[in-house]
mmCIF file of C-alpha atoms in Angstrom:
data_model
loop_
_atom_site.group_PDB
_atom_site.id
_atom_site.type_symbol
_atom_site.label_atom_id
_atom_site.label_comp_id
_atom_site.label_asym_id
_atom_site.label_seq_id
_atom_site.Cartn_x
_atom_site.Cartn_y
_atom_site.Cartn_z
ATOM 1 C CA MET E 181 -47.908 -30.814 9.363
ATOM 2 C CA GLN E 182 -45.004 -30.765 10.444
ATOM 3 C CA LYS E 183 -42.872 -26.422 11.298
ATOM 4 C CA ILE E 184 -40.446 -25.478 9.448
ATOM 5 C CA ASN E 185 -37.409 -24.095 11.393
ATOM 6 C CA ILE E 186 -37.591 -21.292 8.883
ATOM 7 C CA THR E 187 -33.727 -19.716 11.417
ATOM 8 C CA PHE E 188 -31.904 -22.681 9.499
ATOM 9 C CA LEU E 189 -34.348 -22.835 6.096
ATOM 10 C CA VAL E 190 -33.110 -19.217 5.697
ATOM 11 C CA LEU E 191 -29.199 -19.817 6.357
ATOM 12 C CA VAL E 192 -29.049 -23.265 3.829
ATOM 13 C CA LEU E 193 -30.495 -20.526 1.263
ATOM 14 C CA LEU E 194 -27.584 -18.488 2.453
ATOM 15 C CA ALA E 195 -24.800 -22.017 2.117
ATOM 16 C CA PHE E 196 -26.425 -22.907 -1.736
ATOM 17 C CA TYR E 197 -26.735 -19.016 -2.870
ATOM 18 C CA SER E 198 -22.626 -18.089 -1.220
ATOM 19 C CA PRO E 199 -20.230 -18.765 -3.692
ATOM 20 C CA VAL E 200 -18.005 -21.014 -3.049
ATOM 21 C CA PHE E 201 -14.752 -21.000 -6.167
ATOM 22 C CA SER E 202 -12.188 -24.094 -6.476
ATOM 23 C CA ALA E 203 -8.843 -21.894 -5.606
ATOM 24 C CA PRO E 204 -7.601 -20.623 -8.823
ATOM 25 C CA GLU E 205 -3.521 -21.430 -10.041
ATOM 26 C CA GLU E 206 -1.521 -19.612 -7.794
ATOM 27 C CA ALA E 207 0.991 -16.616 -8.254
ATOM 28 C CA PRO E 208 3.954 -17.505 -9.442
ATOM 29 C CA GLU E 209 7.356 -16.130 -7.070
ATOM 30 C CA ARG E 210 8.254 -12.709 -8.410
ATOM 31 C CA GLN E 211 10.984 -12.973 -11.382
ATOM 32 C CA GLN E 212 12.383 -9.759 -11.776
ATOM 33 C CA GLY E 213 12.152 -6.014 -10.410
ATOM 34 C CA GLU E 214 14.518 -4.548 -7.513
ATOM 35 C CA GLY E 215 14.765 -3.142 -4.212
ATOM 36 C CA PRO E 216 14.150 -3.289 -1.327
ATOM 37 C CA PHE E 217 17.002 0.010 -1.526
ATOM 38 C CA THR E 218 17.203 1.533 2.060
ATOM 39 C CA ARG E 219 15.335 4.953 0.669
ATOM 40 C CA LEU E 220 13.965 5.282 -2.985
ATOM 41 C CA ILE E 221 14.036 8.578 -3.862
ATOM 42 C CA LEU E 222 11.866 10.235 -6.141
ATOM 43 C CA ARG E 223 13.153 13.245 -8.375
ATOM 44 C CA GLY E 224 10.948 16.241 -9.567
ATOM 45 C CA VAL E 225 7.743 14.272 -9.652
ATOM 46 C CA THR E 226 4.249 16.114 -9.064
ATOM 47 C CA VAL E 227 1.898 15.472 -5.744
ATOM 48 C CA ILE E 228 -1.392 14.602 -5.210
ATOM 49 C CA ASN E 229 -1.586 13.841 -1.335
ATOM 50 C CA GLY E 230 -4.545 12.728 -1.402
ATOM 51 C CA GLU E 231 -6.074 14.962 1.392
ATOM 52 C CA GLY E 232 -8.506 17.250 -0.745
ATOM 53 C CA ALA E 233 -5.012 19.168 -1.829
ATOM 54 C CA PRO E 234 -4.387 20.597 -5.492
ATOM 55 C CA PRO E 235 -1.111 19.189 -7.271
ATOM 56 C CA VAL E 236 2.242 21.026 -6.348
ATOM 57 C CA GLY E 237 5.654 20.146 -7.905
ATOM 58 C CA PRO E 238 7.678 19.449 -8.531
ATOM 59 C CA MET E 239 9.269 17.788 -5.949
ATOM 60 C CA ASP E 240 11.727 15.126 -4.029
ATOM 61 C CA VAL E 241 10.010 12.064 -2.654
ATOM 62 C CA VAL E 242 11.864 10.398 0.042
ATOM 63 C CA ILE E 243 11.093 6.526 0.742
ATOM 64 C CA GLU E 244 12.571 4.931 3.932
ATOM 65 C CA GLY E 245 11.179 1.973 5.497
ATOM 66 C CA ASN E 246 8.526 0.829 3.119
ATOM 67 C CA ARG E 247 7.110 4.690 4.417
ATOM 68 C CA VAL E 248 7.626 8.438 2.973
ATOM 69 C CA ALA E 249 9.582 9.587 5.106
ATOM 70 C CA SER E 250 9.746 12.802 3.683
ATOM 71 C CA MET E 251 9.113 15.687 0.735
ATOM 72 C CA HIS E 252 11.351 18.951 -0.520
ATOM 73 C CA ASN E 253 9.838 21.602 -2.756
ATOM 74 C CA VAL E 254 12.669 21.481 -5.570
ATOM 75 C CA GLY E 255 11.831 24.459 -7.821
ATOM 76 C CA PHE E 256 9.379 26.163 -9.524
ATOM 77 C CA PRO E 257 7.321 24.552 -12.642
ATOM 78 C CA GLY E 258 9.971 25.321 -15.889
ATOM 79 C CA VAL E 259 13.048 26.911 -13.795
ATOM 80 C CA PRO E 260 15.773 24.846 -12.861
ATOM 81 C CA ILE E 261 16.288 22.624 -9.940
ATOM 82 C CA GLU E 262 19.374 23.547 -7.819
ATOM 83 C CA ASP E 263 20.893 20.351 -6.878
ATOM 84 C CA SER E 264 22.370 21.815 -3.359
ATOM 85 C CA GLU E 265 18.181 22.254 -2.597
ATOM 86 C CA ARG E 266 17.819 18.294 -2.984
ATOM 87 C CA PRO E 267 18.358 14.928 -0.628
ATOM 88 C CA LYS E 268 21.486 13.406 -1.058
ATOM 89 C CA VAL E 269 21.805 10.289 -2.671
ATOM 90 C CA ARG E 270 23.547 7.576 0.208
ATOM 91 C CA ASP E 271 25.296 4.831 -0.106
ATOM 92 C CA GLY E 272 22.434 1.675 -0.761
ATOM 93 C CA ASP E 273 20.107 4.242 -1.993
ATOM 94 C CA ARG E 274 17.525 4.633 -5.337
ATOM 95 C CA GLU E 275 17.031 7.226 -7.319
ATOM 96 C CA MET E 276 14.554 8.077 -10.020
ATOM 97 C CA ASP E 277 14.608 10.653 -12.487
ATOM 98 C CA LEU E 278 10.422 10.682 -12.048
ATOM 99 C CA GLU E 279 10.201 15.086 -13.625
ATOM 100 C CA GLY E 280 6.637 15.376 -15.636
ATOM 101 C CA TYR E 281 5.235 12.368 -13.413
ATOM 102 C CA PHE E 282 2.669 11.865 -11.377
ATOM 103 C CA VAL E 283 2.787 10.523 -7.166
ATOM 104 C CA LEU E 284 -0.357 9.453 -5.571
ATOM 105 C CA PRO E 285 -1.014 7.575 -2.975
ATOM 106 C CA GLY E 286 -1.383 3.937 -3.660
ATOM 107 C CA PHE E 287 -4.959 2.954 -3.891
ATOM 108 C CA VAL E 288 -6.780 0.548 -1.383
ATOM 109 C CA ASP E 289 -9.313 -1.600 -3.727
ATOM 110 C CA LEU E 290 -12.019 -2.399 -0.849
ATOM 111 C CA HIS E 291 -13.568 -5.112 -2.690
ATOM 112 C CA ALA E 292 -10.931 -7.088 -4.541
ATOM 113 C CA HIS E 293 -11.448 -11.153 -5.137
ATOM 114 C CA PHE E 294 -9.217 -13.206 -7.151
ATOM 115 C CA GLY E 295 -11.568 -15.526 -8.457
ATOM 116 C CA GLY E 296 -12.249 -18.938 -8.555
ATOM 117 C CA ASP E 297 -11.210 -21.496 -10.831
ATOM 118 C CA GLU E 298 -13.859 -22.210 -12.734
ATOM 119 C CA GLN E 299 -12.725 -18.305 -14.329
ATOM 120 C CA GLY E 300 -10.146 -20.636 -15.752
ATOM 121 C CA VAL E 301 -7.444 -16.937 -14.274
ATOM 122 C CA PRO E 302 -5.372 -17.578 -12.495
ATOM 123 C CA ALA E 303 -3.852 -15.747 -10.085
ATOM 124 C CA GLU E 304 -0.827 -13.859 -10.874
ATOM 125 C CA TYR E 305 -3.286 -12.291 -13.939
ATOM 126 C CA PRO E 306 -5.752 -9.820 -11.411
ATOM 127 C CA ALA E 307 -1.524 -9.271 -8.690
ATOM 128 C CA LYS E 308 -0.544 -7.589 -11.360
ATOM 129 C CA LEU E 309 -3.286 -5.897 -12.846
ATOM 130 C CA TRP E 310 -3.995 -4.213 -9.621
ATOM 131 C CA LEU E 311 -0.458 -3.671 -9.008
ATOM 132 C CA ALA E 312 -0.241 -1.746 -12.436
ATOM 133 C CA HIS E 313 -3.672 0.699 -11.714
ATOM 134 C CA GLY E 314 -1.473 1.806 -8.376
ATOM 135 C CA ILE E 315 -3.967 -0.599 -6.143
ATOM 136 C CA THR E 316 -1.920 -1.098 -2.973
ATOM 137 C CA THR E 317 -3.761 -2.474 -0.957
ATOM 138 C CA ILE E 318 -7.035 -5.003 -1.314
ATOM 139 C CA ARG E 319 -9.143 -6.436 1.176
ATOM 140 C CA GLU E 320 -10.450 -9.726 -1.209
ATOM 141 C CA PRO E 321 -14.225 -9.714 0.364
ATOM 142 C CA GLY E 322 -15.054 -13.899 0.992
ATOM 143 C CA SER E 323 -11.777 -15.772 0.599
ATOM 144 C CA PHE E 324 -13.977 -17.523 -1.017
ATOM 145 C CA ASN E 325 -10.582 -19.437 -2.575
ATOM 146 C CA GLY E 326 -10.291 -20.544 0.939
ATOM 147 C CA LEU E 327 -8.483 -18.949 4.020
ATOM 148 C CA GLY E 328 -6.236 -20.518 3.856
ATOM 149 C CA TRP E 329 -5.357 -20.230 -0.446
ATOM 150 C CA VAL E 330 -5.514 -16.258 0.507
ATOM 151 C CA LYS E 331 -3.689 -15.812 3.914
ATOM 152 C CA ASP E 332 -0.329 -17.626 1.611
ATOM 153 C CA HIS E 333 -0.957 -15.238 -0.664
ATOM 154 C CA GLN E 334 -1.083 -12.672 1.823
ATOM 155 C CA ARG E 335 2.367 -13.422 3.417
ATOM 156 C CA ARG E 336 4.183 -14.253 0.360
ATOM 157 C CA SER E 337 2.973 -10.096 -0.721
ATOM 158 C CA ALA E 338 4.179 -9.096 3.112
ATOM 159 C CA ASP E 339 7.530 -10.716 2.320
ATOM 160 C CA ASN E 340 7.856 -9.006 -1.294
ATOM 161 C CA THR E 341 8.361 -12.981 -3.159
ATOM 162 C CA ILE E 342 5.448 -12.111 -5.476
ATOM 163 C CA ALA E 343 4.249 -8.828 -7.175
ATOM 164 C CA ALA E 344 1.347 -9.066 -5.713
ATOM 165 C CA PRO E 345 -0.755 -5.692 -3.776
ATOM 166 C CA ARG E 346 -1.158 -5.636 0.320
ATOM 167 C CA ILE E 347 -3.853 -7.917 1.128
ATOM 168 C CA VAL E 348 -6.331 -7.880 3.862
ATOM 169 C CA PRO E 349 -8.313 -11.540 3.763
ATOM 170 C CA TYR E 350 -11.716 -10.806 4.754
ATOM 171 C CA ILE E 351 -14.843 -14.943 5.563
ATOM 172 C CA GLY E 352 -17.666 -14.715 4.367
ATOM 173 C CA PHE E 353 -20.151 -15.724 7.211
ATOM 174 C CA GLY E 354 -20.815 -19.720 7.963
ATOM 175 C CA MET E 355 -17.634 -20.456 5.397
ATOM 176 C CA GLY E 356 -15.424 -23.356 6.977
ATOM 177 C CA VAL E 357 -18.034 -23.829 10.119
ATOM 178 C CA ASP E 358 -19.109 -26.730 11.091
ATOM 179 C CA GLY E 359 -22.988 -27.856 10.877
ATOM 180 C CA PRO E 360 -25.694 -24.513 10.478
ATOM 181 C CA LEU E 361 -25.865 -21.670 12.990
ATOM 182 C CA LEU E 362 -28.967 -22.246 14.145
ATOM 183 C CA ASP E 363 -28.566 -19.908 17.717
ATOM 184 C CA PRO E 364 -26.499 -17.301 18.488
ATOM 185 C CA GLY E 365 -24.485 -18.670 20.232
ATOM 186 C CA ASP E 366 -23.162 -20.900 17.776
ATOM 187 C CA THR E 367 -23.057 -17.252 15.568
ATOM 188 C CA ARG E 368 -20.438 -16.259 18.259
ATOM 189 C CA LYS E 369 -18.542 -19.745 18.404
ATOM 190 C CA SER E 370 -18.301 -19.263 14.718
ATOM 191 C CA VAL E 371 -16.751 -15.518 14.482
ATOM 192 C CA LYS E 372 -14.598 -16.180 17.431
ATOM 193 C CA LYS E 373 -13.536 -19.138 14.653
ATOM 194 C CA VAL E 374 -12.683 -17.175 12.555
ATOM 195 C CA ALA E 375 -10.403 -14.934 14.182
ATOM 196 C CA ALA E 376 -8.098 -17.306 15.547
ATOM 197 C CA GLU E 377 -7.830 -18.465 12.141
ATOM 198 C CA GLY E 378 -6.614 -15.018 11.159
ATOM 199 C CA ALA E 379 -9.383 -13.522 9.108
ATOM 200 C CA ALA E 380 -9.280 -9.656 9.108
ATOM 201 C CA GLY E 381 -12.964 -9.573 9.097
ATOM 202 C CA ILE E 382 -16.188 -10.954 7.765
ATOM 203 C CA LYS E 383 -18.548 -10.580 4.369
ATOM 204 C CA PHE E 384 -22.329 -11.622 5.076
ATOM 205 C CA PHE E 385 -24.994 -11.751 3.579
ATOM 206 C CA GLY E 386 -27.930 -12.506 5.462
ATOM 207 C CA ALA E 387 -29.466 -13.980 8.212
ATOM 208 C CA PRO E 388 -31.380 -14.141 10.651
ATOM 209 C CA PRO E 389 -31.402 -11.135 12.702
ATOM 210 C CA GLU E 390 -30.689 -12.980 16.028
ATOM 211 C CA ILE E 391 -28.126 -13.809 13.497
ATOM 212 C CA MET E 392 -26.700 -11.432 12.629
ATOM 213 C CA LYS E 393 -27.483 -8.950 15.829
ATOM 214 C CA ALA E 394 -24.961 -11.907 17.751
ATOM 215 C CA ALA E 395 -22.272 -12.077 14.916
ATOM 216 C CA LEU E 396 -21.189 -7.954 14.471
ATOM 217 C CA ASP E 397 -20.973 -7.854 18.215
ATOM 218 C CA GLU E 398 -18.831 -11.160 18.435
ATOM 219 C CA ALA E 399 -17.031 -9.073 15.863
ATOM 220 C CA ARG E 400 -16.300 -6.678 17.247
ATOM 221 C CA LYS E 401 -15.448 -7.830 20.496
ATOM 222 C CA GLN E 402 -12.950 -9.890 18.332
ATOM 223 C CA GLY E 403 -11.141 -6.416 16.337
ATOM 224 C CA LEU E 404 -12.935 -7.927 12.815
ATOM 225 C CA GLY E 405 -14.112 -5.937 10.398
ATOM 226 C CA SER E 406 -17.385 -6.643 8.808
ATOM 227 C CA ALA E 407 -18.387 -6.423 5.026
ATOM 228 C CA MET E 408 -22.520 -7.370 4.113
ATOM 229 C CA HIS E 409 -24.176 -7.194 1.175
ATOM 230 C CA HIS E 410 -27.502 -7.754 1.395
ATOM 231 C CA ALA E 411 -29.018 -9.454 -1.012
ATOM 232 C CA GLN E 412 -32.285 -9.341 -1.782
ATOM 233 C CA LEU E 413 -32.896 -12.763 -0.096
ATOM 234 C CA ASN E 414 -33.375 -11.147 3.286
ATOM 235 C CA VAL E 415 -33.016 -7.570 2.572
ATOM 236 C CA THR E 416 -36.556 -7.132 3.915
ATOM 237 C CA HIS E 417 -36.480 -7.683 7.457
ATOM 238 C CA TRP E 418 -32.734 -6.451 7.449
ATOM 239 C CA ASN E 419 -31.401 -3.636 5.643
ATOM 240 C CA VAL E 420 -28.411 -1.078 6.060
ATOM 241 C CA LEU E 421 -30.253 0.566 8.792
ATOM 242 C CA ASP E 422 -30.432 -2.246 10.622
ATOM 243 C CA SER E 423 -26.542 -3.548 9.704
ATOM 244 C CA ALA E 424 -25.277 -0.869 10.933
ATOM 245 C CA ARG E 425 -27.101 -0.368 14.091
ATOM 246 C CA ALA E 426 -25.738 -3.114 14.697
ATOM 247 C CA GLY E 427 -22.358 -2.426 14.531
ATOM 248 C CA LEU E 428 -21.583 -3.176 10.724
ATOM 249 C CA THR E 429 -18.890 -1.169 9.054
ATOM 250 C CA THR E 430 -19.114 -0.977 5.603
ATOM 251 C CA MET E 431 -21.729 -2.475 2.957
ATOM 252 C CA GLU E 432 -21.325 -3.695 0.510
ATOM 253 C CA HIS E 433 -22.933 -2.479 -3.450
ATOM 254 C CA TRP E 434 -25.891 -0.890 -2.815
ATOM 255 C CA TYR E 435 -28.255 -3.384 -2.085
ATOM 256 C CA GLY E 436 -30.710 -2.539 0.868
ATOM 257 C CA LEU E 437 -30.124 1.239 0.627
ATOM 258 C CA PRO E 438 -32.855 1.771 -1.561
ATOM 259 C CA GLU E 439 -35.365 -0.503 1.090
ATOM 260 C CA ALA E 440 -34.275 1.362 4.059
ATOM 261 C CA MET E 441 -35.249 4.494 2.137
ATOM 262 C CA PHE E 442 -38.869 2.971 1.060
ATOM 263 C CA GLU E 443 -41.728 4.596 2.107
ATOM 264 C CA ASP E 444 -45.225 3.279 1.290
ATOM 265 C CA GLN E 445 -43.820 -1.010 0.438
ATOM 266 C CA ALA E 446 -41.848 -3.219 2.298
ATOM 267 C CA ILE E 447 -40.371 -5.280 -0.269
ATOM 268 C CA GLN E 448 -39.350 -4.096 -3.955
ATOM 269 C CA ASP E 449 -41.631 -4.117 -6.848
ATOM 270 C CA TYR E 450 -40.442 -7.622 -8.001
ATOM 271 C CA PRO E 451 -42.410 -8.396 -12.372
ATOM 272 C CA LEU E 452 -43.978 -11.852 -11.961
ATOM 273 C CA ASP E 453 -42.373 -14.224 -13.282
ATOM 274 C CA TYR E 454 -38.953 -13.231 -11.219
ATOM 275 C CA ASN E 455 -36.414 -15.382 -10.757
ATOM 276 C CA TYR E 456 -34.142 -14.935 -7.467
ATOM 277 C CA SER E 457 -31.879 -17.559 -9.652
ATOM 278 C CA ASP E 458 -32.945 -15.788 -13.033
ATOM 279 C CA GLU E 459 -28.933 -13.773 -13.614
ATOM 280 C CA GLN E 460 -31.206 -11.515 -15.873
ATOM 281 C CA HIS E 461 -34.378 -11.096 -13.341
ATOM 282 C CA ARG E 462 -32.156 -10.230 -11.186
ATOM 283 C CA PHE E 463 -30.022 -7.849 -12.743
ATOM 284 C CA GLY E 464 -32.838 -6.359 -14.688
ATOM 285 C CA ALA E 465 -35.029 -5.971 -11.318
ATOM 286 C CA ALA E 466 -31.856 -4.228 -9.655
ATOM 287 C CA GLY E 467 -31.413 -1.646 -12.303
ATOM 288 C CA ARG E 468 -35.490 -0.365 -11.296
ATOM 289 C CA LEU E 469 -34.729 -0.306 -7.952
ATOM 290 C CA TRP E 470 -33.535 2.615 -6.794
ATOM 291 C CA ARG E 471 -36.504 4.167 -8.658
ATOM 292 C CA GLN E 472 -38.873 3.011 -5.449
ATOM 293 C CA ALA E 473 -36.502 4.848 -3.029
ATOM 294 C CA ALA E 474 -37.951 8.127 -1.694
ATOM 295 C CA ALA E 475 -36.836 10.945 -3.135
ATOM 296 C CA PRO E 476 -34.011 12.982 -3.259
ATOM 297 C CA GLY E 477 -33.701 15.409 -0.666
ATOM 298 C CA SER E 478 -37.164 14.593 0.776
ATOM 299 C CA GLU E 479 -37.035 13.797 4.780
ATOM 300 C CA LYS E 480 -37.564 9.773 4.608
ATOM 301 C CA TRP E 481 -34.153 10.215 2.037
ATOM 302 C CA ASN E 482 -31.932 12.531 4.627
ATOM 303 C CA ALA E 483 -33.148 10.898 7.861
ATOM 304 C CA VAL E 484 -31.327 7.388 6.603
ATOM 305 C CA ARG E 485 -28.775 9.434 5.571
ATOM 306 C CA ASP E 486 -27.781 11.004 8.919
ATOM 307 C CA GLU E 487 -28.061 7.985 11.163
ATOM 308 C CA LEU E 488 -26.142 6.397 8.556
ATOM 309 C CA ILE E 489 -23.426 9.081 8.495
ATOM 310 C CA ASP E 490 -23.707 9.578 12.696
ATOM 311 C CA LEU E 491 -23.395 5.674 13.024
ATOM 312 C CA GLY E 492 -20.144 6.021 12.042
ATOM 313 C CA PHE E 493 -21.204 3.656 8.437
ATOM 314 C CA THR E 494 -18.806 3.906 5.555
ATOM 315 C CA LEU E 495 -20.521 2.556 1.659
ATOM 316 C CA ASN E 496 -18.470 0.203 -0.714
ATOM 317 C CA PRO E 497 -20.489 0.673 -3.699
ATOM 318 C CA THR E 498 -17.877 -1.466 -6.419
ATOM 319 C CA LEU E 499 -19.225 0.874 -9.181
ATOM 320 C CA THR E 500 -17.328 0.004 -11.970
ATOM 321 C CA ILE E 501 -19.223 -4.025 -11.722
ATOM 322 C CA TYR E 502 -21.178 -2.420 -12.822
ATOM 323 C CA GLU E 503 -21.049 0.315 -15.571
ATOM 324 C CA ALA E 504 -21.601 -2.711 -18.527
ATOM 325 C CA SER E 505 -25.409 -2.519 -17.291
ATOM 326 C CA ARG E 506 -25.523 0.799 -18.755
ATOM 327 C CA ASP E 507 -23.431 0.530 -22.140
ATOM 328 C CA LEU E 508 -22.829 -2.807 -22.424
ATOM 329 C CA MET E 509 -21.179 -2.110 -26.229
ATOM 330 C CA ARG E 510 -19.497 0.893 -25.183
ATOM 331 C CA GLU E 511 -17.696 -2.150 -22.037
ATOM 332 C CA MET E 512 -17.017 -4.737 -24.434
ATOM 333 C CA ASN E 513 -16.077 -2.307 -27.041
ATOM 334 C CA ALA E 514 -13.313 -0.677 -24.260
ATOM 335 C CA ASP E 515 -10.003 0.437 -26.346
ATOM 336 C CA TRP E 516 -7.936 -1.564 -23.554
ATOM 337 C CA GLN E 517 -10.579 -4.568 -23.530
ATOM 338 C CA LYS E 518 -7.869 -5.998 -26.489
ATOM 339 C CA ASP E 519 -5.158 -6.346 -25.068
ATOM 340 C CA TYR E 520 -5.517 -6.664 -21.612
ATOM 341 C CA ALA E 521 -8.205 -8.581 -20.935
ATOM 342 C CA HIS E 522 -7.353 -12.296 -20.159
ATOM 343 C CA PRO E 523 -9.200 -15.004 -22.716
ATOM 344 C CA ALA E 524 -10.522 -16.825 -19.649
ATOM 345 C CA LEU E 525 -12.206 -14.180 -18.191
ATOM 346 C CA TRP E 526 -13.131 -12.307 -21.304
ATOM 347 C CA ALA E 527 -15.277 -16.503 -22.116
ATOM 348 C CA PHE E 528 -16.377 -16.614 -19.114
ATOM 349 C CA PHE E 529 -18.991 -13.196 -19.075
ATOM 350 C CA GLN E 530 -19.553 -14.241 -22.479
ATOM 351 C CA PRO E 531 -23.928 -14.414 -22.020
ATOM 352 C CA SER E 532 -24.454 -16.666 -20.213
ATOM 353 C CA ARG E 533 -27.510 -17.986 -17.642
ATOM 354 C CA ARG E 534 -25.082 -20.129 -15.551
ATOM 355 C CA ALA E 535 -22.437 -17.585 -14.643
ATOM 356 C CA HIS E 536 -22.918 -14.824 -12.238
ATOM 357 C CA GLY E 537 -23.230 -11.384 -13.553
ATOM 358 C CA SER E 538 -23.042 -12.702 -17.698
ATOM 359 C CA TYR E 539 -26.097 -11.436 -17.868
ATOM 360 C CA TRP E 540 -26.760 -10.151 -21.776
ATOM 361 C CA PHE E 541 -27.931 -12.645 -23.836
ATOM 362 C CA ASP E 542 -31.635 -10.134 -24.064
ATOM 363 C CA TRP E 543 -30.562 -6.481 -22.168
ATOM 364 C CA THR E 544 -32.124 -3.904 -23.922
ATOM 365 C CA THR E 545 -32.389 -0.717 -24.024
ATOM 366 C CA ALA E 546 -34.821 -0.333 -21.786
ATOM 367 C CA ASP E 547 -32.296 -2.217 -19.054
ATOM 368 C CA GLU E 548 -30.185 0.072 -20.162
ATOM 369 C CA ILE E 549 -31.681 3.270 -19.957
ATOM 370 C CA ALA E 550 -33.776 2.171 -16.056
ATOM 371 C CA TRP E 551 -29.916 1.691 -15.001
ATOM 372 C CA LYS E 552 -28.289 4.972 -16.341
ATOM 373 C CA GLU E 553 -31.663 6.214 -14.138
ATOM 374 C CA ASN E 554 -30.544 3.981 -11.489
ATOM 375 C CA PHE E 555 -26.992 5.072 -11.732
ATOM 376 C CA ARG E 556 -28.059 8.917 -11.874
ATOM 377 C CA LEU E 557 -30.201 8.313 -8.455
ATOM 378 C CA TRP E 558 -27.074 6.539 -6.401
ATOM 379 C CA MET E 559 -24.379 8.423 -7.498
ATOM 380 C CA GLN E 560 -26.992 11.796 -6.055
ATOM 381 C CA PHE E 561 -26.671 9.271 -2.847
ATOM 382 C CA LEU E 562 -23.425 9.414 -2.666
ATOM 383 C CA ASP E 563 -22.420 12.146 -3.602
ATOM 384 C CA ASP E 564 -24.753 14.122 -1.140
ATOM 385 C CA TYR E 565 -23.999 10.946 1.769
ATOM 386 C CA LYS E 566 -19.996 12.608 0.734
ATOM 387 C CA ASN E 567 -20.664 16.276 1.054
ATOM 388 C CA HIS E 568 -22.345 15.688 4.636
ATOM 389 C CA GLY E 569 -18.676 14.101 6.019
ATOM 390 C CA GLY E 570 -20.356 10.232 5.518
ATOM 391 C CA ARG E 571 -17.636 8.045 3.613
ATOM 392 C CA VAL E 572 -17.767 6.760 -0.013
ATOM 393 C CA THR E 573 -14.834 4.412 -0.834
#
């Protein structure tokens, strides 16, 4: 019997499971808006600086050259402000009276997909929705519409010709590379090619250990960031501890973290009829994973937490995408859905055996209760990680 090259088989499976979309309609040229100005002065705002300090105001905030140039405390709440204490308007400036408003740093969304044409949503929709939520920078983890497509939007956003946040493009591991990656040498060539094409980083889903080590080492040498969704197809031989030790900078979601805290098992306890291609099986079993890991505060829990922190590892949990798992009716009937959910996107996420993340055709109370417990343990780890000095996005 001919031997099967397991490395090749795993990579073929990865290619099959990695999402590849046809690109959606491009974002249109910006038709409205003001600026840029020599300076933008925000008058009388309450500032939350994002560094742990409480709100303070009224403040005048002066923005110059796309940066906050200065902040001026110009009085006390409820007390008239003396104009002599405030920054003066110069030619080319724009001032806005924003008394009663809050100013915060722009939010950075580290896991923000434009989505594909199959969802029927043009790029303009998420781009403007991100801005409306105060998100001024996104990391596109995978660039599944094609790196060229994402880099074009990155350039147009930087040129201020489209309404969109700043864009940091990562590319899915193996995408756009000629042939399967069969050895570390091929892997290093692939990573160098990614860097030459202008990606800011690479998103991994899993690969044999020798491939992952070579890819992460070369990514570091090329100055590329790295992110990973530790897919269940590979997590038994490569969890987040393996990734962090090899130099991965951020983990996506939470897969691979509970597995690093297994005490008396090597693989998740799957139901007998489990099939990874069945979205309901995939998400139903995922909601029962954290309770299989070491208990909060246990020796194993603390050891994993402390090692990841020592390695400077970043957790990017993407909490919101799982919210419906623990209370589907609340999310479906949220007040904003009627006005803001794009009809095509709403249709895409109806119960479906085909669409990723649309697994609601037989979602039960037992599934929701399992996910509530999953969230409780998951959030406890995130809070513990943050309180001990770890970085959580």
